[in-house]
Short mmCIF file of C-alpha atoms and ligand atoms in Angstrom, two decimals:
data_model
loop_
_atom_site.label_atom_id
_atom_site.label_comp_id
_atom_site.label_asym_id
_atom_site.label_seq_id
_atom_site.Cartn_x
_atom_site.Cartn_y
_atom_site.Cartn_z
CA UNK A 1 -18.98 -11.49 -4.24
CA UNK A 2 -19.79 -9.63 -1.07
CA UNK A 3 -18.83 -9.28 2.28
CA UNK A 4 -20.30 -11.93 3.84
CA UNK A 5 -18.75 -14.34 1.77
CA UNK A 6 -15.51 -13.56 4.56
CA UNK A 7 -17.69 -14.26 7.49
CA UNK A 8 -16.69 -18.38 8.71
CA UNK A 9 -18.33 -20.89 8.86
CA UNK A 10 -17.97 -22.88 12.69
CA UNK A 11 -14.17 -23.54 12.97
CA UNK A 12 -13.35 -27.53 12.47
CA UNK A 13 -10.30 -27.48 14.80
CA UNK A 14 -9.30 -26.20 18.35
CA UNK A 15 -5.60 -24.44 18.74
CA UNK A 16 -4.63 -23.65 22.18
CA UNK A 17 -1.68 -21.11 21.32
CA UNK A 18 1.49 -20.64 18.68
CA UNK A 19 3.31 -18.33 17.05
CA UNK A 20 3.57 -16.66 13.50
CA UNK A 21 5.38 -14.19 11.66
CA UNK A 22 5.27 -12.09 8.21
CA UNK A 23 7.19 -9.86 6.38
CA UNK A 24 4.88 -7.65 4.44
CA UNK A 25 6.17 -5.11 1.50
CA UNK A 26 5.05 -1.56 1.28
CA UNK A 27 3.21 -0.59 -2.41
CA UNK A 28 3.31 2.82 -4.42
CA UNK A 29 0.45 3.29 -6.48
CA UNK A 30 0.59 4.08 -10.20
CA UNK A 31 -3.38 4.90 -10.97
CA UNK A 32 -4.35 6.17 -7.50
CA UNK A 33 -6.95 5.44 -4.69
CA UNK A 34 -7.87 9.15 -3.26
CA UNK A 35 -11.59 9.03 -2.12
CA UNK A 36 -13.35 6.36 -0.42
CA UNK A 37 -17.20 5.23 0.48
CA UNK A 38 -17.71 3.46 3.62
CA UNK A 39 -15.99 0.58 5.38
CA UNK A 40 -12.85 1.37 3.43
CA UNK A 41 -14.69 0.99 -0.57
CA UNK A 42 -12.62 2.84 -2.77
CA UNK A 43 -14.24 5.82 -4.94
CA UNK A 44 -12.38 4.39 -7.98
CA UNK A 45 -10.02 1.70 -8.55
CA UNK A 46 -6.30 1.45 -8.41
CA UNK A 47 -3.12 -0.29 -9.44
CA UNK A 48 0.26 -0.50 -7.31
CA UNK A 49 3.61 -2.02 -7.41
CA UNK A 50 4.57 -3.92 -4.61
CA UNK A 51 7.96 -2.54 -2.90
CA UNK A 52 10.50 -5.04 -1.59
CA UNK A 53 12.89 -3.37 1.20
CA UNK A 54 10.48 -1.28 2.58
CA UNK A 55 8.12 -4.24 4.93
CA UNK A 56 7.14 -4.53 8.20
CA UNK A 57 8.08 -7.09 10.00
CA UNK A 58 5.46 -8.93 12.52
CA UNK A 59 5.36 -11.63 15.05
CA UNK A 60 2.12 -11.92 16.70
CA UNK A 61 1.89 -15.00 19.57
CA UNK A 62 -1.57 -16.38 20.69
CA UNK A 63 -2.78 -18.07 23.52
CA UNK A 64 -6.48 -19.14 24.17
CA UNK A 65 -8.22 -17.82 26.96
CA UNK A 66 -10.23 -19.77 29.30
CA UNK A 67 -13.14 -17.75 28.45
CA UNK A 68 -14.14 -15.16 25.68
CA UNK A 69 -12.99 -11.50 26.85
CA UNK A 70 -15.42 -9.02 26.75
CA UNK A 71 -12.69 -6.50 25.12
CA UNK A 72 -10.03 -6.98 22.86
CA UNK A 73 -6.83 -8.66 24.90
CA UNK A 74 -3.42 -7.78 23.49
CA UNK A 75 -0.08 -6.65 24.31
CA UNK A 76 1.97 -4.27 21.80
CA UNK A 77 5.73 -3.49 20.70
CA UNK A 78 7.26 -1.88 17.97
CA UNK A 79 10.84 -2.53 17.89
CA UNK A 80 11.31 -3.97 20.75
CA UNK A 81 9.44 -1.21 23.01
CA UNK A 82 5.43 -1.33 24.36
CA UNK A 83 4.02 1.14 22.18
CA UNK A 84 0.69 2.32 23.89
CA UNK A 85 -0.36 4.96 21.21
CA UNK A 86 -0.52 2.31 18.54
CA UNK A 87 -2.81 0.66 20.33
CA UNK A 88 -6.35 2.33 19.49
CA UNK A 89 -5.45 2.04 15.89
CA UNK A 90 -5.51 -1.95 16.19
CA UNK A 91 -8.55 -1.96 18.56
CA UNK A 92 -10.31 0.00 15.18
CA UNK A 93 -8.95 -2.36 13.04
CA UNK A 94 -9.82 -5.49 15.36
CA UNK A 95 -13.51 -3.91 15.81
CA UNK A 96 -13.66 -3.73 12.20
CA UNK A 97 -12.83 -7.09 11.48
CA UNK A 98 -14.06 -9.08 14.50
CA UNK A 99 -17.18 -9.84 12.56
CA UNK A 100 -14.84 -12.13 10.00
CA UNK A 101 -12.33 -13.42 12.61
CA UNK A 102 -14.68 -14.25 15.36
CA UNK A 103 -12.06 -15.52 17.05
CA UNK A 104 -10.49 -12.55 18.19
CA UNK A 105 -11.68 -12.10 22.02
CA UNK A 106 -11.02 -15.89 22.40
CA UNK A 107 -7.18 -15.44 22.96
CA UNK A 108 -4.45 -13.41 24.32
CA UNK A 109 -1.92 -11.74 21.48
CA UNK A 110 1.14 -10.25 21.51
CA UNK A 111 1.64 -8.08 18.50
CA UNK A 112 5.61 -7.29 18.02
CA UNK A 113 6.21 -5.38 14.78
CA UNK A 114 9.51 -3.39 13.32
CA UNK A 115 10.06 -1.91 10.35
CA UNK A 116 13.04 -2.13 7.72
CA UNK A 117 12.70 1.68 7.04
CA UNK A 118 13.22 4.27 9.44
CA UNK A 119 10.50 5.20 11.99
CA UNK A 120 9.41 9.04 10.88
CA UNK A 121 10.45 8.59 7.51
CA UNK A 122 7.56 10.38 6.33
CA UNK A 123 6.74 6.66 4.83
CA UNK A 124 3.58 5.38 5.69
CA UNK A 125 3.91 2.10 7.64
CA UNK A 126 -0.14 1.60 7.70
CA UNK A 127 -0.07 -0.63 4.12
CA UNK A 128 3.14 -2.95 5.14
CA UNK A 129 1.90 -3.11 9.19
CA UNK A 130 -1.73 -3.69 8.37
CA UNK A 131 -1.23 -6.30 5.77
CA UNK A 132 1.50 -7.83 7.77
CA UNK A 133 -1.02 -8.38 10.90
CA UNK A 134 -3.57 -9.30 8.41
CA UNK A 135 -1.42 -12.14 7.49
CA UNK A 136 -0.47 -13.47 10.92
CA UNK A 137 -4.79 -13.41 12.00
CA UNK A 138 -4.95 -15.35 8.73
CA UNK A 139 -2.80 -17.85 9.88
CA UNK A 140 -4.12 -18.29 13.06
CA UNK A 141 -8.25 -19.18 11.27
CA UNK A 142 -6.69 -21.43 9.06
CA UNK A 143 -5.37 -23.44 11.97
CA UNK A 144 -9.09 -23.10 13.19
CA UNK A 145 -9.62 -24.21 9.32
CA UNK A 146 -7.64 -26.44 7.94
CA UNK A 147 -9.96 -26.68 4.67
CA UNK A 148 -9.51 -23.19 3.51
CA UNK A 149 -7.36 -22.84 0.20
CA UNK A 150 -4.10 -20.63 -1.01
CA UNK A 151 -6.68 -18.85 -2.56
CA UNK A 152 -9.28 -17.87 -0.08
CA UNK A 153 -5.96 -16.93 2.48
CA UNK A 154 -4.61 -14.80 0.20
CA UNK A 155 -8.03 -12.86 -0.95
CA UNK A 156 -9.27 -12.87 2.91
CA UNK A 157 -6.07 -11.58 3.87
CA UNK A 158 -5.93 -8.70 1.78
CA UNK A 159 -9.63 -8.00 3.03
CA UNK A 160 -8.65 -7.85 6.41
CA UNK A 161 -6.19 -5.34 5.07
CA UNK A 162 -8.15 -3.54 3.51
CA UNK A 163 -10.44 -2.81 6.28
CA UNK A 164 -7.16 -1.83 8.49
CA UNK A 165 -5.89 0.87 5.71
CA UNK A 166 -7.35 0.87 2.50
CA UNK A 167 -3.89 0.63 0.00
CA UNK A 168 -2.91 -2.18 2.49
CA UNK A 169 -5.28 -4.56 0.50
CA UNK A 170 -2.21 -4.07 -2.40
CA UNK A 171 0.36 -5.48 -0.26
CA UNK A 172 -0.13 -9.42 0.35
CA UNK A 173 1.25 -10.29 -3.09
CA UNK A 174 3.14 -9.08 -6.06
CA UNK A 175 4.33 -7.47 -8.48
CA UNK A 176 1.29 -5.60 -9.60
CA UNK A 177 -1.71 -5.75 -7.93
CA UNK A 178 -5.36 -3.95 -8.93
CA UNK A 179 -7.35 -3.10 -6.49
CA UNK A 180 -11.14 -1.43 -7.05
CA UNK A 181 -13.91 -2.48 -9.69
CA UNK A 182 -12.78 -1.91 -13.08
CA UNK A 183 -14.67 -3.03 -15.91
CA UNK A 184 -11.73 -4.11 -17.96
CA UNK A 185 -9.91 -5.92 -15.34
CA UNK A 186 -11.35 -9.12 -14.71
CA UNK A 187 -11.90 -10.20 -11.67
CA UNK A 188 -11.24 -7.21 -9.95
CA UNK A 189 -13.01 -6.08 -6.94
CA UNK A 190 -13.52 -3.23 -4.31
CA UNK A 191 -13.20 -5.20 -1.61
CA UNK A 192 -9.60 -7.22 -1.98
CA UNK A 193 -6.31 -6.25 -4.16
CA UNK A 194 -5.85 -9.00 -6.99
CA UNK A 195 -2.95 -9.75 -9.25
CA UNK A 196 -2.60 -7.92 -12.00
CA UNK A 197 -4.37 -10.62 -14.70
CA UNK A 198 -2.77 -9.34 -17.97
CA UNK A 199 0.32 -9.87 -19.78
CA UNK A 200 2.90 -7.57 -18.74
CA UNK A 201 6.25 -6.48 -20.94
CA UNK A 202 9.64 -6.87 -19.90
CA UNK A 203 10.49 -3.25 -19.16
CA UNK A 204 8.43 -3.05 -16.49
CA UNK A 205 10.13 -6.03 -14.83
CA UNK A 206 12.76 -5.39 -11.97
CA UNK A 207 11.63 -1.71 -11.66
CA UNK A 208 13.16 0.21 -9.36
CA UNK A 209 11.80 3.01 -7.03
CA UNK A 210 14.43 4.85 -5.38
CA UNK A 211 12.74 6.87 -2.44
CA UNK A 212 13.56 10.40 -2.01
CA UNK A 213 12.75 11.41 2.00
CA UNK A 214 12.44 15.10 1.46
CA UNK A 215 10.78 15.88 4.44
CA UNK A 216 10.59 13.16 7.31
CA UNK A 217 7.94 15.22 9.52
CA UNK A 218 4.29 14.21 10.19
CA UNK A 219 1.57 14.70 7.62
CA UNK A 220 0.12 17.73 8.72
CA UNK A 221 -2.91 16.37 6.63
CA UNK A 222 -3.82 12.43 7.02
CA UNK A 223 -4.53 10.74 4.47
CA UNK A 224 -8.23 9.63 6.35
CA UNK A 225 -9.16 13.65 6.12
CA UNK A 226 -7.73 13.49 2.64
CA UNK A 227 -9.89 11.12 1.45
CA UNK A 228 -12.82 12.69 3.44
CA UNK A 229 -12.52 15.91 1.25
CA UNK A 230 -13.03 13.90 -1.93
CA UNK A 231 -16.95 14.14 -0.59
CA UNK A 232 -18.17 17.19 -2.49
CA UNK A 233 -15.11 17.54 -4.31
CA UNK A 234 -16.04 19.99 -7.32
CA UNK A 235 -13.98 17.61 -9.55
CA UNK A 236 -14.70 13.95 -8.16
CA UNK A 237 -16.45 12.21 -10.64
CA UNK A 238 -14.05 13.77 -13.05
CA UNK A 239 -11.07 12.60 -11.33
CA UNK A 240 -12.85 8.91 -10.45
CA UNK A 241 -13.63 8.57 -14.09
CA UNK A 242 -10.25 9.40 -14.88
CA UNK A 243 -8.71 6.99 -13.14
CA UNK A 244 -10.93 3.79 -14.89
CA UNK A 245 -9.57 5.20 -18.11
CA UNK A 246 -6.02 5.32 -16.70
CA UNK A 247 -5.97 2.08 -16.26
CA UNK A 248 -7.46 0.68 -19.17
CA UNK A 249 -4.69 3.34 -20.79
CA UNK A 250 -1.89 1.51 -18.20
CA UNK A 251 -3.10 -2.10 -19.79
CA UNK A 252 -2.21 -1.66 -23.63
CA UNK A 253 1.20 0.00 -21.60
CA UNK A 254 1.95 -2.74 -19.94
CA UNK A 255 1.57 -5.36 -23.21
CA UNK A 256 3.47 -2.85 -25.55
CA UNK A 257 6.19 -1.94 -22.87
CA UNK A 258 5.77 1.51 -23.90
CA UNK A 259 7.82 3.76 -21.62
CA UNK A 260 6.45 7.07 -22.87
CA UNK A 261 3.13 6.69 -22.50
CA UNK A 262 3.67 4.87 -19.19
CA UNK A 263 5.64 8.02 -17.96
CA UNK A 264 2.80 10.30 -19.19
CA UNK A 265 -0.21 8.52 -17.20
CA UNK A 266 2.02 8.02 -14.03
CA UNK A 267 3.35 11.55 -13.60
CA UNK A 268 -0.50 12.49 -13.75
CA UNK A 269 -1.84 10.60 -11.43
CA UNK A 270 0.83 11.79 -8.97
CA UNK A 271 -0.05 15.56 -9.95
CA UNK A 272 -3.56 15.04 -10.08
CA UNK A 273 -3.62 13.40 -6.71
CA UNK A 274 -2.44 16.81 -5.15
CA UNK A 275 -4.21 19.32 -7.50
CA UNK A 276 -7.21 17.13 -5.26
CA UNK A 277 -5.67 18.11 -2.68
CA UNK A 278 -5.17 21.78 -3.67
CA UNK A 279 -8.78 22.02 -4.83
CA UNK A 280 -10.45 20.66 -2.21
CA UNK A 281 -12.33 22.73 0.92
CA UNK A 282 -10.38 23.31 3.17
CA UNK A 283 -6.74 23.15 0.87
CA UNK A 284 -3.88 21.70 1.44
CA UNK A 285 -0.59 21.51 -0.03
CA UNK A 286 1.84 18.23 1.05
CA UNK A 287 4.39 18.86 -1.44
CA UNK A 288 7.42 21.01 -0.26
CA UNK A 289 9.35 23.81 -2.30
CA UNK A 290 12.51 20.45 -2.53
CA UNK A 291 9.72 18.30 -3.93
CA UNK A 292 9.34 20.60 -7.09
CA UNK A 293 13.24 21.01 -7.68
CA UNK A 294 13.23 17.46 -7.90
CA UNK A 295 10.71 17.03 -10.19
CA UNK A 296 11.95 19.71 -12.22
CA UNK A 297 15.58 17.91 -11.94
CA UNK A 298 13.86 14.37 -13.48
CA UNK A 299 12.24 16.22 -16.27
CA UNK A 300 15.63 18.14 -17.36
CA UNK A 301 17.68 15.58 -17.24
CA UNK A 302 15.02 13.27 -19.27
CA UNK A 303 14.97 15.88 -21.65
CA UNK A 304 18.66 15.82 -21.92
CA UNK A 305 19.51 12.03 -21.92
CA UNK A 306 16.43 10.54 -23.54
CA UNK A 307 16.35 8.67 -20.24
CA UNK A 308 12.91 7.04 -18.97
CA UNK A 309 13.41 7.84 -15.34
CA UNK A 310 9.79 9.38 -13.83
CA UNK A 311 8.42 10.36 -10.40
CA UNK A 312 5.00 9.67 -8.54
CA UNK A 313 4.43 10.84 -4.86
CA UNK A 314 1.85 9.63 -2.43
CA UNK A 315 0.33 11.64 0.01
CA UNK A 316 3.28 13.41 1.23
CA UNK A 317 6.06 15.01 0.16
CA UNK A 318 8.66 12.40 -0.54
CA UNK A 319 9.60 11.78 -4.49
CA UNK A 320 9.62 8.32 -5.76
CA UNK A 321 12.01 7.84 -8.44
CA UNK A 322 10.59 4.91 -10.43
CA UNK A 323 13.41 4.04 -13.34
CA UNK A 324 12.97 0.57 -15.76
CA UNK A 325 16.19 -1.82 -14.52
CA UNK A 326 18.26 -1.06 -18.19
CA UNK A 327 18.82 2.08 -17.13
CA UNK A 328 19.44 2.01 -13.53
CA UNK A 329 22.90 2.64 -13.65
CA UNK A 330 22.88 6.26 -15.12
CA UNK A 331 19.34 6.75 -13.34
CA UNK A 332 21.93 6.24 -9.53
CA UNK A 333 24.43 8.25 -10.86
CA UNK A 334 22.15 10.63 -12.01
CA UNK A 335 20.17 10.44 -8.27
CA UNK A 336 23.09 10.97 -6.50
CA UNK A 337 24.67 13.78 -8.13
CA UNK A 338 21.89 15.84 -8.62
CA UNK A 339 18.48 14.71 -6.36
CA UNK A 340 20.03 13.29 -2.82
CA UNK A 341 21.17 17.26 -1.96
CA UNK A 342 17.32 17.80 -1.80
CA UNK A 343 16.84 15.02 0.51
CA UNK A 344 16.21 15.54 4.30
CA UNK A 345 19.68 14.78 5.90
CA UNK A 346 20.72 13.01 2.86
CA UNK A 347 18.39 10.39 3.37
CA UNK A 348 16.91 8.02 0.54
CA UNK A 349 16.08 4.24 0.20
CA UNK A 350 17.03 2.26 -3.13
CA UNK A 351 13.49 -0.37 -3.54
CA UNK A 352 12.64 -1.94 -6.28
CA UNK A 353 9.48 -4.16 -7.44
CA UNK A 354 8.88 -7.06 -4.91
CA UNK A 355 7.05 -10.16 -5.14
CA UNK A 356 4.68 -9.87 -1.93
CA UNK A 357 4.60 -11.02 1.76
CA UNK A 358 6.57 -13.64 3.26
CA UNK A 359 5.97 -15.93 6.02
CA UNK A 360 9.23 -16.40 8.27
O1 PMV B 401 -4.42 3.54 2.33
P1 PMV B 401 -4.56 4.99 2.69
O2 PMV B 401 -5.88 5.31 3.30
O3 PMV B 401 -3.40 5.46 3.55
O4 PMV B 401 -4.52 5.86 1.35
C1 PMV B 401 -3.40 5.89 0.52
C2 PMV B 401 -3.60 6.86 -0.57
C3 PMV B 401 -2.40 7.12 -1.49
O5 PMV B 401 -1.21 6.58 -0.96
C4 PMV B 401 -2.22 8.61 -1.63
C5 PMV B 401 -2.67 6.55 -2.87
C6 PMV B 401 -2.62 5.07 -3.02
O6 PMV B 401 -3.35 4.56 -3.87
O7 PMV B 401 -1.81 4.41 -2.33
#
């Protein structure tokens, strides 16, 4: 499949205006996507859990114009407010998507979008706000196409996602989703998230991610000159490589429910992810000096209870406590005894594994 398979064919109906809106989960990745080609292809493939309390929320109203603008026509609040300097980011994202919603200087919008977590959280909203807009366009050119299947919605929607912020393609559904070519995942693809196809084992049902804010600042690195440095990174096509075999690894770990191993590859990833960062020309470093004690915490108190509690970051320097739902009683106590001190202000969000976007 390539891209032009997204690109419509003539529209079979005519919709003057409405109204839609989706709730769209946040995702932490497991195997992760650090590196990219162009129009947002991923260096090597992926695999996330969806989130469930951490979503945008967005409404987005439409109303045809008389004629086709020559420019992108929309209005923009977030929570309640106009928001001006969110505003270039969607014009990217609409310019980068107008070729497969052709639609989009036809009408008028209104984009109005909140968020269940708290603005500066140091959590990226770009994967729940860009699959949550996704959604709503969706909606809006399959009124224009009545024809157009569960199926094709879902894949075009995470797509258009993609294109907006690359780890945004893993949030339209749930609970695991795979996005990037991988050999041994069938059906998987660079260019939209997919579920995860294979049997999965009990324990990693009902997961839970508690999220540690440990510093709620702004990136001083983003995660667009992040990937950027993967270009002539002196270990790329080692770390690209290593993440197919990761996830082949992850797939006999998901059938055995083997908590262990599972612990092993995921605790990488998140350490390799920053040694990339480390390593690369110019350096950076995104974790903070709280970051380590926590990690250090997790694996001292795993070595003392036997527990299966683990830890994966993204690009920042927020801890995500991931913990199997068995043990998430001592795994809370053990969180707020001994990790929430190292939290900014106290501040931490109890998620768990969702199930995908909603429409409201
Ligand atoms: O979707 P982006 O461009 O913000 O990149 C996200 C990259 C990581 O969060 C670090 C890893 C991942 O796979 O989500």
């Amino acid at each position: 499949m390539t891209e032009t398979a997204f690109i419509p064919d003539s529209y079979t109906a005519t919709v003057q205006k409405g109204t839609v809106t989706y709730k769209s989960p946040s995702n932490i990745a497991l195997v992760k996507y650090w590196g990219k080609k162009a129009h947002q292809i991923p260096e090597n493939p992926s695999i996330s859990f969806t989130l469930d309390a951490c979503a945008t929320t967005t409404k987005l109203t439409y109303e045809k114009r008389a004629e086709k603008a020559s420019d992108f026509t929309f209005d923009l609040f977030f929570e309640g407010k106009p928001k001006e300097d969110f505003k270039p980011k969607i014009i990217t994202f609409f310019e980068r998507v107008e070729k497969y919603l052709p639609f989009l200087k036809e009408y008028d919008f209104t984009i109005e979008t909140q968020n269940s977590f708290p603005h500066s959280s140091g959590i990226a909203s770009s994967a729940s706000g860009m699959s949550a807009l996704s959604l709503c366009l969706m909606s809006l050119e399959k009124e224009l196409n009545p024809s157009m299947t569960e199926e094709q919605f879902k894949q075009k929607a995470s797509f258009l996602a993609r294109l907006g912020s690359g780890s945004a393609c893993r949030s339209i559904e749930g609970d695991l989703i795979v996005w990037g070519a991988h050999e041994q995942t069938q059906g998987s693809s660079d260019l939209f998230g997919i579920k995860y196809p294979y049997e999965v084992h009990e324990n990693f049902k009902r997961y839970h991610d508690t999220i540690l804010l440990v510093d709620k600042g702004e990136k001083q690195v983003s995660s667009t000159v992040g990937h950027g440095l993967m270009h002539g990174h002196p270990f790329a096509q080692q770390r690209f490589a290593q993440a197919h075999e990761n996830l082949t690894t992850l797939q006999e770990i998901f059938k055995t429910g083997d908590l262990k191993a599972f612990i092993k590859i995921v605790e990488s990833e998140a350490l390799t992810l920053h040694a990339m960062m480390m390593t690369s020309m110019p350096y950076f470093i995104l974790m903070k000096p709280n970051t380590l004690s926590i990690i250090n915490k997790i694996w001292a108190f795993r070595e003392r209870t036997g527990s299966h509690v683990c830890f994966t970051l993204d690009a920042g320097a927020n801890v995500h406590v991931l913990y199997p739902e068995n043990e998430a009683t001592e795994v809370y106590e053990f969180i707020k005894d001994e990790l929430v001190g190292y939290c900014q202000n106290g501040h931490y969000i109890c998620d768990r594994i969702g199930f995908g976007a909603k429409k409201l």
